[in-house]
XYZ file of C-alpha atoms in Angstrom:
681
model
C 47.884 77.153 131.138
C 46.896 80.909 130.871
C 43.353 81.368 132.173
C 42.862 85.033 129.508
C 40.586 84.902 127.250
C 41.562 83.567 124.291
C 41.083 85.670 121.232
C 41.042 84.264 117.543
C 41.077 86.001 114.242
C 39.832 85.456 111.041
C 39.982 85.017 108.004
C 43.673 84.964 108.872
C 43.233 82.360 111.908
C 45.351 83.901 113.841
C 44.916 83.759 117.992
C 46.373 84.699 121.367
C 45.581 85.209 124.757
C 45.015 88.434 125.656
C 44.113 89.876 129.667
C 41.131 91.106 129.970
C 40.468 94.550 128.951
C 42.925 94.077 125.993
C 41.684 96.766 122.896
C 40.656 94.458 120.254
C 43.021 96.382 118.685
C 46.321 96.082 120.553
C 45.575 92.511 120.352
C 45.233 92.285 116.606
C 48.607 94.382 116.374
C 50.335 91.822 118.495
C 49.145 88.773 116.807
C 50.183 90.750 113.172
C 46.822 90.933 111.835
C 45.989 93.102 109.216
C 43.844 95.550 110.864
C 43.893 99.468 109.557
C 43.922 101.972 111.554
C 45.335 105.749 110.912
C 44.276 107.951 114.290
C 46.179 106.485 116.772
C 42.651 104.800 118.324
C 40.914 107.919 118.861
C 37.477 106.392 117.327
C 37.658 108.925 114.647
C 38.875 106.927 111.759
C 36.612 104.009 112.233
C 39.457 102.069 109.800
C 39.416 99.958 112.783
C 36.358 98.289 112.269
C 35.453 94.847 113.112
C 32.286 92.124 113.452
C 32.696 89.991 116.324
C 30.301 86.396 116.430
C 28.785 84.655 119.021
C 28.431 80.890 119.075
C 30.086 77.824 119.521
C 32.642 77.115 117.372
C 33.519 73.843 117.368
C 36.824 74.599 114.548
C 38.375 77.155 117.184
C 37.674 75.438 120.652
C 35.684 78.996 121.412
C 32.628 79.449 122.709
C 31.747 82.973 122.202
C 29.287 84.473 124.107
C 27.635 88.501 123.435
C 29.505 89.554 126.988
C 33.183 88.871 125.128
C 33.774 91.882 124.415
C 33.019 95.053 126.314
C 30.028 97.018 125.755
C 29.599 100.251 123.617
C 31.092 102.819 125.160
C 30.848 106.777 124.328
C 33.204 107.282 120.938
C 31.113 104.385 119.832
C 28.099 105.703 120.153
C 29.177 109.329 119.014
C 30.491 107.530 115.855
C 27.482 105.134 115.160
C 25.212 108.970 115.475
C 27.020 110.608 113.328
C 28.459 108.417 110.635
C 26.506 104.920 111.427
C 27.965 101.559 112.053
C 27.153 98.528 110.075
C 25.149 96.024 112.325
C 27.219 94.288 114.652
C 30.681 96.239 113.825
C 32.462 97.840 116.257
C 35.218 99.471 116.604
C 38.428 97.358 117.510
C 40.214 100.393 119.617
C 37.490 101.183 121.505
C 36.028 97.495 122.326
C 37.813 95.141 125.267
C 38.700 91.591 125.193
C 36.539 90.251 128.484
C 36.059 86.772 127.336
C 36.876 83.720 124.779
C 35.896 85.909 121.155
C 35.974 84.853 117.273
C 36.451 88.350 115.659
C 36.070 88.941 111.869
C 38.153 91.928 110.155
C 36.517 92.637 106.973
C 38.445 93.285 103.843
C 37.554 97.370 104.268
C 39.288 96.767 107.825
C 42.252 95.631 106.199
C 45.687 97.116 105.550
C 46.733 95.063 102.735
C 43.685 94.175 100.393
C 42.871 90.603 99.084
C 44.120 89.504 95.956
C 40.986 87.513 94.975
C 42.699 85.209 91.987
C 39.802 84.436 90.563
C 40.320 86.003 87.395
C 38.010 85.321 84.052
C 40.049 83.120 81.496
C 39.737 84.247 77.751
C 37.577 81.443 76.150
C 35.829 81.134 72.774
C 31.794 81.011 74.186
C 28.730 80.565 71.193
C 26.740 83.389 72.074
C 22.948 82.487 72.732
C 22.234 84.323 76.377
C 18.956 83.359 77.693
C 17.890 86.657 77.998
C 17.719 88.924 74.525
C 16.599 92.157 73.430
C 13.569 93.080 71.109
C 12.343 95.679 69.352
C 9.260 96.182 68.797
C 6.481 98.300 67.628
C 3.121 97.896 69.718
C -0.697 98.969 68.756
C -2.173 101.713 70.555
C -5.091 100.920 72.553
C -8.762 101.158 71.139
C -12.055 101.329 73.386
C -13.536 99.318 70.671
C -11.093 96.036 70.734
C -10.377 95.947 74.400
C -7.224 94.468 76.088
C -4.549 95.212 77.999
C -1.101 96.918 76.781
C 0.656 93.693 78.115
C -1.802 91.744 75.568
C -0.975 93.879 73.079
C 2.805 93.197 74.167
C 2.361 89.907 74.077
C 0.557 90.452 70.094
C 3.171 92.374 68.538
C 6.229 90.188 70.367
C 4.595 87.277 68.762
C 3.280 89.026 65.346
C 7.581 90.070 65.265
C 9.643 87.508 66.691
C 7.457 84.677 66.795
C 7.840 84.787 70.728
C 4.084 82.766 71.205
C 3.585 83.590 74.574
C 5.306 85.630 77.934
C 4.756 86.335 81.513
C 5.833 89.596 83.228
C 6.042 89.966 87.355
C 3.133 92.576 88.416
C 5.957 95.075 89.179
C 6.790 95.556 85.370
C 2.857 96.390 84.492
C 3.690 100.186 86.212
C 6.738 100.710 83.856
C 4.777 99.611 80.903
C 2.457 101.767 80.702
C 4.304 105.072 80.696
C 7.213 103.430 78.188
C 4.788 102.386 76.042
C 3.469 105.637 75.870
C 6.760 107.240 76.366
C 8.019 105.325 73.119
C 5.636 106.468 70.921
C 5.124 102.658 71.371
C 7.807 101.641 70.137
C 9.586 100.262 72.715
C 12.736 97.629 72.909
C 11.733 94.374 75.734
C 14.575 92.325 77.362
C 13.015 89.132 77.329
C 14.539 85.469 79.218
C 14.008 82.783 77.672
C 13.979 79.565 79.826
C 15.933 76.160 78.937
C 13.230 74.280 80.353
C 10.282 75.171 78.216
C 8.392 77.588 80.563
C 6.724 80.855 79.252
C 9.626 83.156 78.023
C 9.580 85.529 80.976
C 9.342 90.322 79.999
C 12.080 91.217 82.378
C 12.203 95.154 81.050
C 10.928 97.363 78.750
C 12.494 100.518 77.742
C 11.309 103.124 75.186
C 12.066 103.395 71.701
C 15.805 101.949 70.803
C 17.919 100.602 73.402
C 21.331 101.141 73.636
C 22.739 101.087 76.969
C 23.139 97.114 76.927
C 21.883 94.832 79.132
C 23.838 92.291 81.517
C 24.544 89.259 83.268
C 26.556 87.971 86.220
C 28.949 84.312 86.380
C 29.079 84.406 90.404
C 31.614 81.634 91.324
C 30.223 81.712 95.416
C 33.457 79.495 97.196
C 33.744 78.484 100.785
C 36.842 81.096 101.057
C 35.927 83.667 98.547
C 33.568 85.091 96.367
C 34.624 85.729 92.479
C 32.125 87.533 90.186
C 32.030 88.820 87.073
C 30.113 91.295 85.086
C 29.296 90.012 81.172
C 27.669 91.706 78.562
C 24.822 89.787 77.322
C 24.713 90.663 73.702
C 29.104 89.904 72.810
C 30.262 88.001 76.287
C 32.325 90.653 76.959
C 33.609 90.555 80.534
C 33.785 94.006 81.621
C 34.930 93.301 84.778
C 35.736 91.096 87.295
C 36.125 91.234 91.046
C 35.761 89.037 94.569
C 35.928 89.500 98.450
C 36.359 86.825 100.832
C 33.255 84.964 102.000
C 32.293 86.442 105.329
C 31.448 82.971 106.302
C 34.822 82.137 107.424
C 33.980 83.986 110.824
C 31.589 80.815 111.530
C 34.144 78.184 109.848
C 37.106 77.850 107.659
C 36.141 74.762 106.614
C 32.365 73.189 104.984
C 32.208 71.055 107.878
C 32.947 74.026 110.043
C 30.187 75.751 108.962
C 27.820 72.634 109.657
C 28.801 72.358 112.504
C 28.264 75.964 113.602
C 24.792 75.675 111.940
C 24.051 72.538 114.282
C 24.944 73.881 117.496
C 24.105 77.670 116.790
C 20.288 77.867 116.600
C 19.201 80.125 113.704
C 23.524 79.847 112.913
C 22.364 78.425 109.262
C 20.124 81.935 108.776
C 22.850 83.662 109.681
C 25.225 82.446 107.658
C 22.609 82.872 105.295
C 22.431 86.910 105.752
C 26.198 86.890 105.603
C 26.587 85.523 102.244
C 23.733 86.791 100.633
C 25.214 90.623 101.880
C 28.450 89.956 100.254
C 27.218 89.614 96.955
C 24.608 92.567 96.900
C 27.740 94.319 97.534
C 29.748 92.783 95.222
C 27.243 93.336 92.175
C 27.194 97.150 93.529
C 30.759 97.289 93.027
C 30.790 95.493 90.002
C 28.377 98.332 88.382
C 30.078 101.159 89.699
C 33.587 99.549 88.573
C 32.089 99.353 84.919
C 30.185 102.325 84.735
C 27.068 100.771 84.575
C 23.607 101.029 85.549
C 23.013 98.199 88.389
C 19.264 98.217 86.919
C 20.894 96.910 83.682
C 21.903 93.465 85.197
C 19.020 91.085 84.262
C 20.950 87.901 84.706
C 22.969 85.652 87.098
C 23.936 82.528 87.075
C 25.730 81.049 90.466
C 27.924 77.947 91.136
C 28.982 77.068 94.574
C 29.841 73.152 96.446
C 26.623 72.021 98.175
C 27.086 73.438 101.164
C 27.474 77.218 100.073
C 24.592 75.991 97.776
C 22.286 74.920 100.758
C 23.257 78.286 102.143
C 23.214 80.415 100.181
C 19.051 79.057 99.503
C 18.834 79.174 102.618
C 18.285 75.625 103.585
C 19.807 74.233 106.714
C 23.064 72.217 105.784
C 22.692 69.558 108.827
C 21.736 66.741 106.835
C 25.227 67.172 104.252
C 26.933 66.831 107.077
C 26.396 62.843 108.058
C 25.765 60.275 105.500
C 24.067 59.936 102.836
C 24.839 62.635 102.654
C 21.335 64.378 101.711
C 20.929 67.268 99.404
C 17.439 69.084 99.913
C 17.738 69.442 95.825
C 20.495 68.359 93.727
C 18.458 69.663 90.073
C 19.626 72.971 88.529
C 17.621 75.797 89.888
C 15.701 79.078 88.553
C 14.104 81.956 90.306
C 14.450 85.596 90.339
C 17.026 87.003 92.446
C 14.623 88.694 94.550
C 14.389 85.592 96.585
C 17.872 85.430 97.295
C 17.830 89.247 98.809
C 19.751 90.723 96.104
C 18.630 94.001 96.164
C 21.550 95.385 93.883
C 20.675 94.061 90.424
C 16.796 94.552 88.553
C 14.517 93.965 90.520
C 12.903 91.606 88.364
C 16.266 89.986 87.359
C 16.953 86.079 87.291
C 19.491 83.260 89.113
C 19.740 80.107 87.122
C 21.965 77.810 89.197
C 23.693 75.215 87.930
C 23.053 71.280 89.266
C 24.776 70.024 92.259
C 26.538 66.062 91.615
C 26.512 64.857 94.888
C 25.947 65.393 98.467
C 29.486 66.428 98.746
C 30.362 67.701 94.946
C 28.142 70.632 93.454
C 27.635 72.562 91.456
C 30.877 74.308 90.860
C 32.141 70.987 89.831
C 29.473 70.808 87.183
C 30.862 74.220 86.052
C 34.533 73.126 85.913
C 33.146 70.052 83.933
C 31.021 72.474 81.622
C 34.374 74.493 80.798
C 37.215 71.420 80.348
C 34.260 69.168 79.251
C 36.288 65.467 80.670
C 33.307 63.455 78.951
C 34.468 64.719 75.594
C 38.151 64.047 75.848
C 39.719 61.291 73.606
C 42.555 60.433 76.253
C 42.169 60.245 80.271
C 42.422 62.878 81.605
C 42.163 64.157 85.554
C 40.425 67.932 86.237
C 41.539 69.100 89.811
C 40.249 71.661 91.370
C 41.462 72.562 94.441
C 40.433 74.838 97.590
C 39.017 74.451 100.907
C 37.553 71.333 99.289
C 39.397 69.602 96.664
C 36.889 68.534 94.022
C 38.297 65.983 91.212
C 37.217 63.915 87.841
C 38.382 61.650 86.192
C 37.282 60.525 82.662
C 37.389 59.911 78.795
C 34.290 59.506 76.528
C 33.558 56.009 77.572
C 32.895 57.632 81.701
C 33.712 60.295 84.145
C 33.816 59.658 87.713
C 33.723 62.506 90.901
C 34.728 63.246 93.874
C 35.293 65.647 96.835
C 38.524 65.727 99.397
C 38.565 67.445 102.339
C 41.761 69.244 102.249
C 41.060 71.915 104.139
C 42.244 75.783 104.023
C 46.237 75.032 104.502
C 46.810 75.375 100.553
C 45.088 78.977 100.703
C 47.620 80.149 103.716
C 45.192 79.803 106.333
C 46.386 77.287 109.575
C 50.121 78.080 108.533
C 52.117 79.754 111.706
C 53.255 83.119 109.092
C 50.210 82.310 106.624
C 48.262 84.371 105.405
C 45.582 85.640 102.710
C 47.391 86.314 98.878
C 47.739 90.359 99.741
C 50.432 92.852 98.808
C 53.600 91.723 100.844
C 52.766 87.863 101.098
C 55.295 85.892 100.472
C 53.781 84.035 97.270
C 57.208 82.130 95.488
C 59.563 80.837 97.093
C 63.100 79.009 95.453
C 66.407 77.380 97.588
C 69.057 77.055 96.583
C 70.491 73.384 96.598
C 73.789 73.732 97.862
C 73.305 76.719 100.298
C 69.709 76.317 101.639
C 69.672 80.118 101.312
C 66.212 80.778 100.188
C 64.577 83.289 97.711
C 61.618 84.562 97.175
C 58.825 87.211 95.649
C 56.772 89.122 97.190
C 52.784 90.021 96.066
C 53.312 93.317 94.818
C 57.234 93.868 94.407
C 59.107 92.984 90.989
C 61.936 92.225 91.733
C 63.094 88.923 93.672
C 64.521 89.161 96.672
C 68.047 88.520 96.034
C 67.709 90.602 92.980
C 68.436 94.698 93.079
C 65.605 97.222 94.201
C 63.812 94.215 95.924
C 64.116 96.361 99.720
C 63.241 99.892 98.013
C 59.944 97.927 96.658
C 59.251 96.029 99.314
C 59.038 98.772 101.505
C 56.109 100.513 100.520
C 53.841 97.192 100.579
C 56.225 95.143 103.300
C 56.660 91.346 104.307
C 53.914 90.081 105.915
C 53.401 86.521 105.720
C 53.337 84.065 103.573
C 50.718 82.569 100.916
C 49.166 79.480 99.980
C 51.600 79.288 96.625
C 54.537 80.549 98.890
C 54.060 77.474 100.959
C 53.177 75.432 98.635
C 56.727 76.282 97.220
C 59.025 76.677 100.080
C 57.967 73.236 101.178
C 58.661 71.550 98.088
C 61.745 73.186 97.552
C 62.852 72.523 100.564
C 62.123 68.713 100.031
C 64.172 69.445 97.218
C 67.268 70.968 98.269
C 67.263 68.456 101.366
C 66.248 70.426 103.931
C 62.765 68.069 104.247
C 63.371 64.512 103.956
C 60.942 62.011 102.616
C 58.403 61.081 105.900
C 58.531 65.259 106.264
C 60.960 66.213 109.062
C 63.139 69.132 109.143
C 66.450 68.865 110.318
C 68.620 70.399 112.025
C 70.781 73.339 111.596
C 73.556 70.349 112.194
C 72.102 67.897 109.248
C 70.749 70.222 107.052
C 74.431 72.562 107.152
C 72.625 75.870 107.211
C 71.946 78.067 110.118
C 68.188 79.040 108.850
C 66.844 75.018 110.191
C 66.484 76.862 113.823
C 65.367 75.092 117.608
C 61.629 75.003 117.665
C 61.010 73.088 120.624
C 61.025 69.529 120.281
C 60.651 70.038 116.240
C 62.907 72.554 114.111
C 61.290 75.087 111.577
C 63.022 77.191 108.293
C 63.180 80.638 108.031
C 62.665 82.206 104.960
C 62.525 86.162 106.266
C 63.533 87.025 109.208
C 62.684 90.844 109.525
C 62.356 91.265 113.346
C 64.822 94.003 113.410
C 62.674 96.283 111.653
C 59.438 95.238 113.437
C 58.388 92.401 110.977
C 57.143 89.129 111.366
C 59.734 86.036 111.436
C 58.342 83.839 108.753
C 59.266 80.597 109.111
C 58.185 76.657 107.705
C 57.408 75.037 111.065
C 56.857 71.451 111.753
C 53.733 71.870 111.914
C 53.003 73.588 108.757
C 54.609 71.107 106.994
C 52.336 68.528 109.313
C 49.282 71.122 107.932
C 50.277 70.338 104.015
C 50.923 67.036 104.408
C 47.266 66.544 105.590
C 45.880 68.487 102.607
C 47.816 67.475 99.589
C 47.309 63.597 101.001
C 43.603 63.825 100.773
C 44.270 65.321 97.121
C 46.241 62.666 96.039
C 44.256 60.270 98.079
C 40.803 61.400 96.203
C 42.385 60.891 92.954
C 43.826 57.656 93.984
C 40.646 56.280 94.748
C 39.063 57.172 91.386
C 41.657 55.494 89.277
C 41.286 52.581 91.283
C 37.069 52.439 90.303
C 38.417 53.070 86.296
C 40.904 50.369 86.825
C 44.064 52.474 86.361
C 47.868 53.411 87.421
C 48.136 56.306 85.304
C 46.674 59.044 83.686
C 47.090 60.885 80.342
C 47.074 64.532 81.856
C 46.354 66.388 84.662
C 44.621 69.860 84.773
C 44.672 71.963 87.347
C 41.366 74.435 87.730
C 40.957 77.430 90.070
C 43.520 79.936 91.889
C 45.713 76.754 92.511
C 46.037 75.661 89.482
C 47.001 79.012 88.009
C 49.174 79.906 90.655
C 51.399 76.896 91.280
C 53.513 74.812 89.083
C 53.274 71.490 87.673
C 56.666 70.245 89.255
C 56.005 72.318 92.628
C 52.336 70.145 92.935
C 54.591 66.815 91.915
C 57.158 67.099 94.329
C 55.049 67.077 97.413
C 52.857 64.222 95.411
C 49.247 66.695 95.301
C 48.664 64.842 91.946
C 49.513 61.503 90.090
C 52.439 61.190 87.684
C 52.487 62.287 84.285
C 54.857 63.907 82.341
C 54.679 68.294 83.317
C 54.268 69.387 80.059
C 50.836 66.887 80.162
C 49.874 69.240 83.459
C 48.109 72.621 82.529
C 46.323 75.292 84.416
C 42.651 75.878 83.753
C 42.309 79.034 85.322
C 39.045 79.782 87.391
C 37.231 76.843 85.431
C 33.866 76.761 87.687
C 34.195 80.718 86.684
C 34.154 80.007 83.479
C 31.967 77.598 83.156
C 29.497 79.765 84.823
C 29.767 82.046 81.954
C 29.227 79.439 79.542
C 26.329 78.723 81.128
C 25.300 82.308 81.171
C 26.186 82.973 77.673
C 24.575 80.122 76.127
C 21.403 78.701 76.944
C 21.812 75.846 75.164
C 25.190 75.085 77.481
C 22.836 74.857 80.912
C 20.711 72.086 79.231
C 23.758 70.305 78.669
C 25.344 70.156 81.394
C 22.149 68.924 82.961
C 22.297 65.682 81.314
C 25.876 65.434 81.644
C 25.615 65.747 85.824
C 22.925 63.250 85.433
C 25.626 60.558 84.023
C 28.634 60.846 85.842
C 29.539 58.286 88.521
C 30.392 59.872 92.286
C 32.824 57.788 94.291
C 32.259 58.930 98.859
C 35.696 59.191 100.078
C 33.848 59.358 103.105
C 32.615 55.698 103.032
C 35.478 54.317 100.611
C 38.036 52.491 102.854
C 40.533 52.951 100.726
C 40.457 56.294 100.692
C 42.350 55.884 103.935
C 44.497 53.890 103.000
C 45.760 56.467 99.572
C 45.576 58.910 102.881
C 48.498 57.550 104.389
C 50.763 56.464 101.844
C 50.319 59.906 100.614
C 51.916 61.024 103.579
C 55.014 61.267 102.223
C 56.707 63.157 99.968
C 56.170 62.865 97.551
C 54.960 59.154 97.851
C 55.096 56.234 99.864
C 55.285 53.386 97.370
C 54.145 55.104 94.525
C 57.445 55.350 92.092
C 56.903 58.665 90.515
C 59.304 58.045 87.609
C 57.954 61.210 84.991
C 59.131 63.713 88.368
C 61.982 61.463 89.002
C 63.809 61.714 85.993
C 63.455 65.604 85.846
C 63.801 66.371 89.443
C 66.027 63.892 91.657
C 64.949 64.354 94.947
C 67.701 63.550 97.755
C 67.877 60.440 100.007
C 67.823 61.749 103.203
C 66.690 61.661 106.481
C 66.159 63.223 109.548
C 64.255 60.546 111.979
C 65.842 59.953 115.166
C 63.573 57.097 116.164
C 61.781 58.226 118.951
C 65.278 59.139 120.645
C 66.295 62.495 122.235
C 68.488 64.348 120.477
C 70.449 67.534 120.973
C 68.851 68.804 117.926
C 71.458 68.100 115.226
C 70.724 64.558 114.896
C 73.419 63.476 117.748
C 71.426 61.169 120.011
C 71.767 62.043 123.333
C 74.127 59.977 126.006
C 71.475 58.653 128.889
C 71.576 58.879 132.276
C 72.433 56.230 134.002
């Protein structure tokens, strides 16, 4: 085994061993990591900036020390003095590998920018925001009646708008007096009304009639991506939406890896807190710039996230969430100033509301999904599945709602897949396989034609074909099963067994080639046996969680399924069911809710009464803990088969007959084509 240093790149997860002295940029290029550079490695363009991470990374099996990269050289010193490097950043063309290291490639250093598929979903929302504008006439000061300007503003709000009491941050007082006088004692006031009954709080004041609008943010803080919507607080219009990768990925792709990092690296939790706060702040500034508004007009934010993200954002060590009984520091909703989260982009007095968490592994994002999809108001039994790195599942109707989380891992998002990548131009996102010829056709993000259609080669030349993203790998595996390339146990057949040269030998197993671009200097995009196993583990965890809720509810079937999140918007119900990711129902009873967590955040942002409603609903949801439930393991094992070892899936069978093939050689050595080798005497 090579003793060369191990280099792990995030967020791609690609890894390899390289001799000491190898430039980081060279290692990235050899692994197919998406790291930009246009100056030929001379340290001029700065596009190859990377962020090394130091500490113990149990997920990657790496301990990375500060000496894992070479010291700063003169080129980096010169660039930093002239143009500046963010703290912790290195130039990939100058830093060389000296030891095992984890290296993050930030979004701005990636050639193919991440496509964050969490656009705002169209939704009718009754506008009743917590923060409103009021135009008031304030009495001028009178030396015979000595009262402060704030007190006379409060008196005006009470008399003219029936707002009896107000509070104001000291930072507002410095603006209040000059603004009152500039407006001739007529001012527009932004007042925040907390639904808990606390004093209304004055957030901002403008001279005269303010017509510039006020805005809020609905933020879905996921373990992989951070998506945000900039919303007009007057009419509810979404001005713009954007997203970035969660920079915490470099500390671990899944939640427990990040908990582990915090446990094994003193100060690791603070490091992750700082990273995610900076990312949100940068995203807010970008949204304001894109919408063409002053960031100071952003007066409110609603944030939803899972429990680990919740604690790390708030600066709480998540260690208790990594072990039974998975205790939250608090499960209640939180109202506070955005400044308490070190957010400097919005108005300094902007308020932040975080929805309540349901339980230790079912967070505020699940509460937002419940607010959006309302399983507690459903006449029929509905299963709501929100899949990310961690799946959160709800099952219920008007009588009762159950919830659980299931550790699906990052495979559904293209991580831990041999040719996997995040959704970006150049990634294969759709796959179909002909059941007769076993030949594939595919679509690439950023390219309109399919691979077998006229004009594909010319269109794909602009993006290249760089790998396969989550939706692509899910469809590929399902299509492999439907076409007989894959058997029900998850084994890929040999070329002789399947009847196509696209099944190639890979050690003692086989892989199915979707695209081979090696002749043109591109990658081999193939689905390996290891990829199949990763998808099996993810989908088994998802199905087992749903089945556990069905057991608890005392049912063998559900009436309908709602797929939430980017997963639900980009995966066909047929492919999800062929894999056995969701229970068997008629395909017309499987619908997509889009980014339901983001929609729930927008509802809470736009309607203050919805906050009280979801706080009440959360207290009535019954949590089922998969981590300590023995039946979860039983369901998990049975769900390893594709679609399932014992559940019959009659609705699926009626429309998609799956080939009855088996490539299990019962442990016998084969020649790769399914024929047994003769044993030597």
